[in-house]
mmCIF file with all atom_site columns, C-alpha atoms in Angstrom:
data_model
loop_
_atom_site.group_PDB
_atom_site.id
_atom_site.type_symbol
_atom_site.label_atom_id
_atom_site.label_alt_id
_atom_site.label_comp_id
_atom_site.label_asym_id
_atom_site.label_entity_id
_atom_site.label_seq_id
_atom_site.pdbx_PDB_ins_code
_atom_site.Cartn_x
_atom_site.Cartn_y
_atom_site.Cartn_z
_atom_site.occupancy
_atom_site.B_iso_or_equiv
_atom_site.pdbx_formal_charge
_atom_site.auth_seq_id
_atom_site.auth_comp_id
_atom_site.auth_asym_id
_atom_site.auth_atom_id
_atom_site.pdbx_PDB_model_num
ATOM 1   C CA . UNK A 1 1   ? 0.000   0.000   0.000  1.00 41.00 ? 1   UNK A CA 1
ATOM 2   C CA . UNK A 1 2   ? 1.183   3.136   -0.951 1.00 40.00 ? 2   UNK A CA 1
ATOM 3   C CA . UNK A 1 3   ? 0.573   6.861   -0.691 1.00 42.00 ? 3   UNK A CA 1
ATOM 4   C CA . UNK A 1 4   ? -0.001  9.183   2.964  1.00 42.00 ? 4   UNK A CA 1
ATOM 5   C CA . UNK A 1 5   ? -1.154  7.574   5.776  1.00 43.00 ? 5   UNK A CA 1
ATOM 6   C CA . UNK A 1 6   ? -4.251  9.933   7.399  1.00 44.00 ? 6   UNK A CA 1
ATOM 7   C CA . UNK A 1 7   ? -3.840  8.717   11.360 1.00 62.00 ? 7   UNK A CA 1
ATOM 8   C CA . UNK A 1 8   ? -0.731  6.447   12.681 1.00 72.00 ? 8   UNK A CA 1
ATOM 9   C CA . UNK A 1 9   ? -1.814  3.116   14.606 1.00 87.00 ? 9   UNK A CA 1
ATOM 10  C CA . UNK A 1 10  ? 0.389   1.508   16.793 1.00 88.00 ? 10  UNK A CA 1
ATOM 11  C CA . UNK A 1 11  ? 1.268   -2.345  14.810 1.00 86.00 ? 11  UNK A CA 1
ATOM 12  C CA . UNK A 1 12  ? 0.361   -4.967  14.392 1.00 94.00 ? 12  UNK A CA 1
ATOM 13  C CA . UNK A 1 13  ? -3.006  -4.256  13.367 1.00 96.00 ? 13  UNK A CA 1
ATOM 14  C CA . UNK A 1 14  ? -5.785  -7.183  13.958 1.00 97.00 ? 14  UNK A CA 1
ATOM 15  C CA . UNK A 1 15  ? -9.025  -6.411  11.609 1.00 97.00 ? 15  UNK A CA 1
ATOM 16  C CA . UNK A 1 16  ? -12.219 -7.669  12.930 1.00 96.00 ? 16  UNK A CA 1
ATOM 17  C CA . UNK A 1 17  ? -14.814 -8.563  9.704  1.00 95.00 ? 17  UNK A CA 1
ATOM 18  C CA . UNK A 1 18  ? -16.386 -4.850  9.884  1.00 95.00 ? 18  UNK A CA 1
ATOM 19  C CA . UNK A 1 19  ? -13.209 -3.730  9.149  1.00 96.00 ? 19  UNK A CA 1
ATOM 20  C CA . UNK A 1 20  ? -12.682 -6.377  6.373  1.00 96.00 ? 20  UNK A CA 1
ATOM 21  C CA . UNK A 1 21  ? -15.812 -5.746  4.670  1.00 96.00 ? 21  UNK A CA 1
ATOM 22  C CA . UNK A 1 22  ? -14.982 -1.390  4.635  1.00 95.00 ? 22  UNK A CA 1
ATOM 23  C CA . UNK A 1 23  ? -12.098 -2.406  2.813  1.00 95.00 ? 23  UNK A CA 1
ATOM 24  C CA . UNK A 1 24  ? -13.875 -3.575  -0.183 1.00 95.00 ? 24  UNK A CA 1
ATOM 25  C CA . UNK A 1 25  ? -17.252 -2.537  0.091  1.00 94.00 ? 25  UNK A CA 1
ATOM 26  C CA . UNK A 1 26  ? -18.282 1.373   0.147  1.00 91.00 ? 26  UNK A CA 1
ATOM 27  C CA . UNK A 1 27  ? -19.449 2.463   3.324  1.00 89.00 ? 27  UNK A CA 1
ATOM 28  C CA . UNK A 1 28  ? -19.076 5.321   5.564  1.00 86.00 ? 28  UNK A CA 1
ATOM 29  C CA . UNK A 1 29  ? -15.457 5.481   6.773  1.00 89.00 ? 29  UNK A CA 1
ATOM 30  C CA . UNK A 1 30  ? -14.129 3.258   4.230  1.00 92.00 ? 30  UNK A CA 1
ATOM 31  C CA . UNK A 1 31  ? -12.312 5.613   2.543  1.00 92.00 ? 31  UNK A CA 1
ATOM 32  C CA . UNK A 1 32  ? -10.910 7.205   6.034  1.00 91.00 ? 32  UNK A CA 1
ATOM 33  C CA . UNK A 1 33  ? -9.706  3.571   6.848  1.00 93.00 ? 33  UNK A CA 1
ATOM 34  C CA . UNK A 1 34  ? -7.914  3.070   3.862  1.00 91.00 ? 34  UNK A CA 1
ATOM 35  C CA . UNK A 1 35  ? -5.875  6.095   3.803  1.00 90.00 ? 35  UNK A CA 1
ATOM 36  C CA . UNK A 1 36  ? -4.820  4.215   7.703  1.00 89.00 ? 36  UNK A CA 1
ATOM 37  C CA . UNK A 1 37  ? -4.361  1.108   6.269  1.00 91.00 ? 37  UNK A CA 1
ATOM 38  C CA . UNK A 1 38  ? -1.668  2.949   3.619  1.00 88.00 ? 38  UNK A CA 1
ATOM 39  C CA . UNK A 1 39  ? 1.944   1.729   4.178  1.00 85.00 ? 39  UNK A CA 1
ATOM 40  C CA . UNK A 1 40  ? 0.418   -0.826  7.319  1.00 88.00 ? 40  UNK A CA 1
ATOM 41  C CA . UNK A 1 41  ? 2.843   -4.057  7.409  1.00 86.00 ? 41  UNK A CA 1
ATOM 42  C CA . UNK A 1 42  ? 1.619   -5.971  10.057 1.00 92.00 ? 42  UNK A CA 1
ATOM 43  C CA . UNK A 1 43  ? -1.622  -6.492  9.429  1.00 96.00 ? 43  UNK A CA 1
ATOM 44  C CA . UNK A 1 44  ? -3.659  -9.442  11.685 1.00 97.00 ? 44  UNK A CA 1
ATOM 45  C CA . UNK A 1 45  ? -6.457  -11.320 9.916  1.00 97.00 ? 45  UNK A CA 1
ATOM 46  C CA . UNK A 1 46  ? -8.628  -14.283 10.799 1.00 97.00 ? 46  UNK A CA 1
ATOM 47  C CA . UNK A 1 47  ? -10.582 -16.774 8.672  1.00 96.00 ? 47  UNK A CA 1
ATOM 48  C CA . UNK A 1 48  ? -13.557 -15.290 11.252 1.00 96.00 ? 48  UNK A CA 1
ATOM 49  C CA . UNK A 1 49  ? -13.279 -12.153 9.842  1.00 97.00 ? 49  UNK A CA 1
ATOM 50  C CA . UNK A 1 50  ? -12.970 -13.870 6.240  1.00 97.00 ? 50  UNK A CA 1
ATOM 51  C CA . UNK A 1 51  ? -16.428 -15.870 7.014  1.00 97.00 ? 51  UNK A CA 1
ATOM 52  C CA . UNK A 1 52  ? -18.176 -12.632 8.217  1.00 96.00 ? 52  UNK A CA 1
ATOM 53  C CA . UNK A 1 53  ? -17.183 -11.081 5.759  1.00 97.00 ? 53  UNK A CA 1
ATOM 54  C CA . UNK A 1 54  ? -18.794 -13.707 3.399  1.00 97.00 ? 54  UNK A CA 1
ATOM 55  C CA . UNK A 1 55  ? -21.923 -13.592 5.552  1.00 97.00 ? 55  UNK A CA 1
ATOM 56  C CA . UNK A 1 56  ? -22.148 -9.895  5.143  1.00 97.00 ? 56  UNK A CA 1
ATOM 57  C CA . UNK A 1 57  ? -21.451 -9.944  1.369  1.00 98.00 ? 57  UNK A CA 1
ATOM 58  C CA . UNK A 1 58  ? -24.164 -12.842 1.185  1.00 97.00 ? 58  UNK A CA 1
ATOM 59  C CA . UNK A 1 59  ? -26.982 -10.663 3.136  1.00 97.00 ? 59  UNK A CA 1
ATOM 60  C CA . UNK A 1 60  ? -25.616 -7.593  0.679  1.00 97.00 ? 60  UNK A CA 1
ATOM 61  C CA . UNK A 1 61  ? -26.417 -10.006 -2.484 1.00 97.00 ? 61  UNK A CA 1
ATOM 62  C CA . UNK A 1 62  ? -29.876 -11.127 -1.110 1.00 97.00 ? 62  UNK A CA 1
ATOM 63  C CA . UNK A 1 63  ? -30.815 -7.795  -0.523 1.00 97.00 ? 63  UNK A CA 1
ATOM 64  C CA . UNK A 1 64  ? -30.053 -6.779  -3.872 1.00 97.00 ? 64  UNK A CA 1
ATOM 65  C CA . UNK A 1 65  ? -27.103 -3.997  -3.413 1.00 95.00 ? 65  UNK A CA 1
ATOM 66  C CA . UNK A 1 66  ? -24.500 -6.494  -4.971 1.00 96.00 ? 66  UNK A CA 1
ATOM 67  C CA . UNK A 1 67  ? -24.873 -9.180  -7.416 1.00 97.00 ? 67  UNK A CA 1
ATOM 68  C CA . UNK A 1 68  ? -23.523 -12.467 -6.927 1.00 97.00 ? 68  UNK A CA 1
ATOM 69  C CA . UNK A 1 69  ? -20.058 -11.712 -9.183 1.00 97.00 ? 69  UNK A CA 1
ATOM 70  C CA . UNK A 1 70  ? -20.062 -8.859  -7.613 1.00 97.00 ? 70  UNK A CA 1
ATOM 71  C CA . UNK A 1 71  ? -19.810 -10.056 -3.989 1.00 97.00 ? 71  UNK A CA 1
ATOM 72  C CA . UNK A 1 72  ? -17.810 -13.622 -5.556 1.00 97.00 ? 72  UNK A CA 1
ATOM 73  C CA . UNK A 1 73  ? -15.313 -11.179 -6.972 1.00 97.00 ? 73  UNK A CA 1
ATOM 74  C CA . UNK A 1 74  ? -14.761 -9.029  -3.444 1.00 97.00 ? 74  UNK A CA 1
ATOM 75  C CA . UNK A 1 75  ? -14.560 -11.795 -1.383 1.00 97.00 ? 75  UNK A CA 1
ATOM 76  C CA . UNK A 1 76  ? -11.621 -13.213 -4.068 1.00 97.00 ? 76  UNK A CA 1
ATOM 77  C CA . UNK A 1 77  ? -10.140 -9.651  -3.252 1.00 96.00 ? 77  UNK A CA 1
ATOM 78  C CA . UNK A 1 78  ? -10.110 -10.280 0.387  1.00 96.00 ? 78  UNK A CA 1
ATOM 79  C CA . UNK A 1 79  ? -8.925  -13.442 0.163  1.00 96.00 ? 79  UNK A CA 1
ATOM 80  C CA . UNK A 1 80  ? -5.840  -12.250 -1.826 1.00 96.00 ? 80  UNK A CA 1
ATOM 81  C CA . UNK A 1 81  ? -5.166  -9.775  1.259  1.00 94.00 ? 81  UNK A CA 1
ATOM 82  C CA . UNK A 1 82  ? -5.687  -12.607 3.750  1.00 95.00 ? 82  UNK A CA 1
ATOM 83  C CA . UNK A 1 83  ? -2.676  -14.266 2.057  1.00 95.00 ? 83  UNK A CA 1
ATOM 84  C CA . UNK A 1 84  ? -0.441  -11.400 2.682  1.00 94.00 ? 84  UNK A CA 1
ATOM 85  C CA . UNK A 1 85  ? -1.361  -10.866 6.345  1.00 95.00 ? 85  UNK A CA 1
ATOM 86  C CA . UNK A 1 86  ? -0.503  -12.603 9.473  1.00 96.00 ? 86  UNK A CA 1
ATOM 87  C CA . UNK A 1 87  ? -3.101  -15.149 10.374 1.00 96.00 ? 87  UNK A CA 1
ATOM 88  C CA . UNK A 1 88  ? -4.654  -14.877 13.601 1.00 97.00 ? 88  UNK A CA 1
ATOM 89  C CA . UNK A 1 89  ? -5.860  -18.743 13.959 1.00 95.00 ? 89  UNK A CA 1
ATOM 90  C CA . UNK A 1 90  ? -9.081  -20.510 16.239 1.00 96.00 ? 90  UNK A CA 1
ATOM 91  C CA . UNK A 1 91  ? -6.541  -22.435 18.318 1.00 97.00 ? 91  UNK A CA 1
ATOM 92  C CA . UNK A 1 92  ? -8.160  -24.414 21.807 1.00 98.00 ? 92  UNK A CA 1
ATOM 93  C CA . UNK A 1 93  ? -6.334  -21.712 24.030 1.00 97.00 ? 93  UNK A CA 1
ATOM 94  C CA . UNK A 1 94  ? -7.677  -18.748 21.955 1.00 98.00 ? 94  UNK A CA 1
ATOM 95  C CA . UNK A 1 95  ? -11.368 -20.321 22.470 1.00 98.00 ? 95  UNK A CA 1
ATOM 96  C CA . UNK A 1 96  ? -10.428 -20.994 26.196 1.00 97.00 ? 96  UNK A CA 1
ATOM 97  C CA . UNK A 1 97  ? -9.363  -17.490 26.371 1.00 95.00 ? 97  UNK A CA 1
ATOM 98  C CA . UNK A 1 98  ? -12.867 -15.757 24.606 1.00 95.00 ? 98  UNK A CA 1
ATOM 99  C CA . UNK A 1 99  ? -14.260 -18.291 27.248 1.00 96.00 ? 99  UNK A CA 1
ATOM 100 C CA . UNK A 1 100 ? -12.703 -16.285 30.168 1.00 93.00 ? 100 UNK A CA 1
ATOM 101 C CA . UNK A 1 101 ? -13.444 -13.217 28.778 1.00 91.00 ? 101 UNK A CA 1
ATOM 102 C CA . UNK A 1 102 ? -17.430 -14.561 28.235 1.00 91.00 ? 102 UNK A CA 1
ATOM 103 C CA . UNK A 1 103 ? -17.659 -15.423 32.024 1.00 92.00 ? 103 UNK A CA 1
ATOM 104 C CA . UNK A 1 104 ? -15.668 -12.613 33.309 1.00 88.00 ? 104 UNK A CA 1
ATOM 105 C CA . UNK A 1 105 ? -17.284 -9.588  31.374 1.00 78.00 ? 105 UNK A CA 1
ATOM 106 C CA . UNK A 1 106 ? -19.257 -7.617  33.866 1.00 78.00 ? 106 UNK A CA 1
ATOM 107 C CA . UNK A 1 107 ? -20.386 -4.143  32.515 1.00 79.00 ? 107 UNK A CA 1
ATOM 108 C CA . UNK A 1 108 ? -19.699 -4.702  28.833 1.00 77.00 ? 108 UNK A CA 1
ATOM 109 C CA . UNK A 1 109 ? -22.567 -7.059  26.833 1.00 79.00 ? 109 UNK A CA 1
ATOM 110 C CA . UNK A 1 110 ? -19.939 -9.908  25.608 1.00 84.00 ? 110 UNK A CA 1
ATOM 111 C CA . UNK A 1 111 ? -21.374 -12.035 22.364 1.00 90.00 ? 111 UNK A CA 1
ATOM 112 C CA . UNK A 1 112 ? -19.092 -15.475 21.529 1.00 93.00 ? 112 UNK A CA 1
ATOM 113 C CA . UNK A 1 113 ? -17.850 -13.551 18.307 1.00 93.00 ? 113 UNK A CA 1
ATOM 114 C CA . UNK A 1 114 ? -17.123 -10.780 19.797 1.00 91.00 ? 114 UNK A CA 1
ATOM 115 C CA . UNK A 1 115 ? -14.896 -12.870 22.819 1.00 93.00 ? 115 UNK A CA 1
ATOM 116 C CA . UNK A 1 116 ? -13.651 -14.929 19.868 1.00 96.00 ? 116 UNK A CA 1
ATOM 117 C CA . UNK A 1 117 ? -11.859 -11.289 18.151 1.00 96.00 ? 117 UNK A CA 1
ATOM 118 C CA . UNK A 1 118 ? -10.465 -10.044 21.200 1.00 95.00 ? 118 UNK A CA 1
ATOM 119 C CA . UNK A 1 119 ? -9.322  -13.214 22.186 1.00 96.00 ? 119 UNK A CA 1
ATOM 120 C CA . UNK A 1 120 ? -7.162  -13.761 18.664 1.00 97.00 ? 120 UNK A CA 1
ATOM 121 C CA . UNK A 1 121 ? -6.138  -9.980  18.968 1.00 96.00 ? 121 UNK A CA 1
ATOM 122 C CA . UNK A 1 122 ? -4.739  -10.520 22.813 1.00 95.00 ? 122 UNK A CA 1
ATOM 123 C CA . UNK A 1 123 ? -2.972  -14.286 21.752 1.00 96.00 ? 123 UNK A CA 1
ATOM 124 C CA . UNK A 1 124 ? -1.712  -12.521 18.323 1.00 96.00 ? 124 UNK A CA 1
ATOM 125 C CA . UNK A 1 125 ? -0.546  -9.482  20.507 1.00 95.00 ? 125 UNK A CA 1
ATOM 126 C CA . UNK A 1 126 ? -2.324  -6.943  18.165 1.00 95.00 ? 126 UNK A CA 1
ATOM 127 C CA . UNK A 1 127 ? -1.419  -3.325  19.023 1.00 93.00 ? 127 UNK A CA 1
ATOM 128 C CA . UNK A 1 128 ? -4.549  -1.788  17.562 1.00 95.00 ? 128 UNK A CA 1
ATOM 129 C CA . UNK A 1 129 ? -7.783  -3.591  17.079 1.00 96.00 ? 129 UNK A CA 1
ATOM 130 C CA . UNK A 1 130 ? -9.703  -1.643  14.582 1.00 96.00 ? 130 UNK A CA 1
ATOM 131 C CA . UNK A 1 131 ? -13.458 -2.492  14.698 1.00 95.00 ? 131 UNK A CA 1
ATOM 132 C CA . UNK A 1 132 ? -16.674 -0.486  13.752 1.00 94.00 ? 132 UNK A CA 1
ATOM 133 C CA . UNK A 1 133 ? -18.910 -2.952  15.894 1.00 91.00 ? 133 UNK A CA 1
ATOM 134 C CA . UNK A 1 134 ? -20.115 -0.933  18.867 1.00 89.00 ? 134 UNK A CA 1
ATOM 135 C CA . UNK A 1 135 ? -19.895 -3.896  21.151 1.00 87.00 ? 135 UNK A CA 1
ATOM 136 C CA . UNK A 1 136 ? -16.428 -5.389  20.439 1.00 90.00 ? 136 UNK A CA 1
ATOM 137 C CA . UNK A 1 137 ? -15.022 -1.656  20.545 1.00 91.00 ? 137 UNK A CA 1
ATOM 138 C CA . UNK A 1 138 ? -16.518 -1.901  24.188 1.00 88.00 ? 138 UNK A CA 1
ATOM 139 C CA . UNK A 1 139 ? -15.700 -5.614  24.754 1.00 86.00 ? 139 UNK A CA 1
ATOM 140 C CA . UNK A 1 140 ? -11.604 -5.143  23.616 1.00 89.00 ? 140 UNK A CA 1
ATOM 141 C CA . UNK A 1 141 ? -11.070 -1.434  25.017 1.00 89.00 ? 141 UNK A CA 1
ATOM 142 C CA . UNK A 1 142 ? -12.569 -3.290  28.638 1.00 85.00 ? 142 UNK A CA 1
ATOM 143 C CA . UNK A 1 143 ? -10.015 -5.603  28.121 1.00 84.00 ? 143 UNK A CA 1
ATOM 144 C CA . UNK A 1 144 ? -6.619  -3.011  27.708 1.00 86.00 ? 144 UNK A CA 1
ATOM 145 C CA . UNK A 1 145 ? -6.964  -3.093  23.865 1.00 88.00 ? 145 UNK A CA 1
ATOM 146 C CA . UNK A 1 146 ? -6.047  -0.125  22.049 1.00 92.00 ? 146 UNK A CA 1
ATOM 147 C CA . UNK A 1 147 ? -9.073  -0.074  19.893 1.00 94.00 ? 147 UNK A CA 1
ATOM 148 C CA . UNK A 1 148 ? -9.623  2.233   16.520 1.00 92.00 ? 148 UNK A CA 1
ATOM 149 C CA . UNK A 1 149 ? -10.683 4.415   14.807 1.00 87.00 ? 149 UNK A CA 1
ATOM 150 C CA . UNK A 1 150 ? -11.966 7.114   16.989 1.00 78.00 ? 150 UNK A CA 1
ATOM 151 C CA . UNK A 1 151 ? -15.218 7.419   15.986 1.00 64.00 ? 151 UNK A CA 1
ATOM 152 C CA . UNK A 1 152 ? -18.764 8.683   17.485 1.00 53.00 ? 152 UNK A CA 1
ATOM 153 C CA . UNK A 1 153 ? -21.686 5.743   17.068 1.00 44.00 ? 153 UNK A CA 1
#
């Protein structure tokens, strides 16, 4: 990636799937994370984020915003990226640990996904966990996790 990078985040970078899908679909902020993304080496991805981001492209397609090339030819794209990012990976310690953080999250409303990001993030010792999800912004930053963009919900 080149060009000028907009805002500096600390690497490596771990990508949850709304993150993933801004990349190659046009939504607000997409633009704003890709000038972030410019120059990024260490980028963290999971095949979670990959299969979200096939759920959301699938849900996308059924409602009739992309077509099915469309959203077969984007997910192709991300896969591409995948392959040139560290893999964060579904190991039995990383489940054990978004177990923990399940039965241990007081004030912040913890979903298995949600446990299942943070959880890769901490074991893949992501800097920055950028997220648009309300929820896991909540669920990491309770955790220590540097968590970005800023942005107002």
């Amino acid at each position: 990636m080149r060009g000028q990078r907009s805002e500096a985040w600390a690497g490596p970078i771990y990508l949850d799937a709304s993150a993933l899908v801004k990349l190659f679909v046009p939504e607000p902020e997409s633009d704003r994370l890709n000038r972030a993304l410019v120059g990024t080496e260490d980028v963290i991805l999971s095949d979670l984020a990959l299969t979200e981001m096939a759920s959301a492209l699938g849900r996308r397609t059924r409602e009739g915003a992309l077509t099915h090339a469309e959203s077969r030819r984007l997910y192709r794209e991300a896969e591409k990226l995948a392959a040139s990012c560290r893999r964060a990976e579904l190991t039995p310690p990383v489940h054990r640990l978004a177990e923990r953080l399940l039965l241990t999250s007081r004030n912040v409303p913890l979903r298995a996904l949600d446990a299942l990001h943070v959880a890769m993030a901490l074991d893949a010792k992501a800097a920055t966990l950028v997220t648009y999800d309300p929820r896991l912004r909540d669920a990491a930053a309770s955790r220590g996790v540097f968590v970005a963009p800023e942005i107002s919900f």
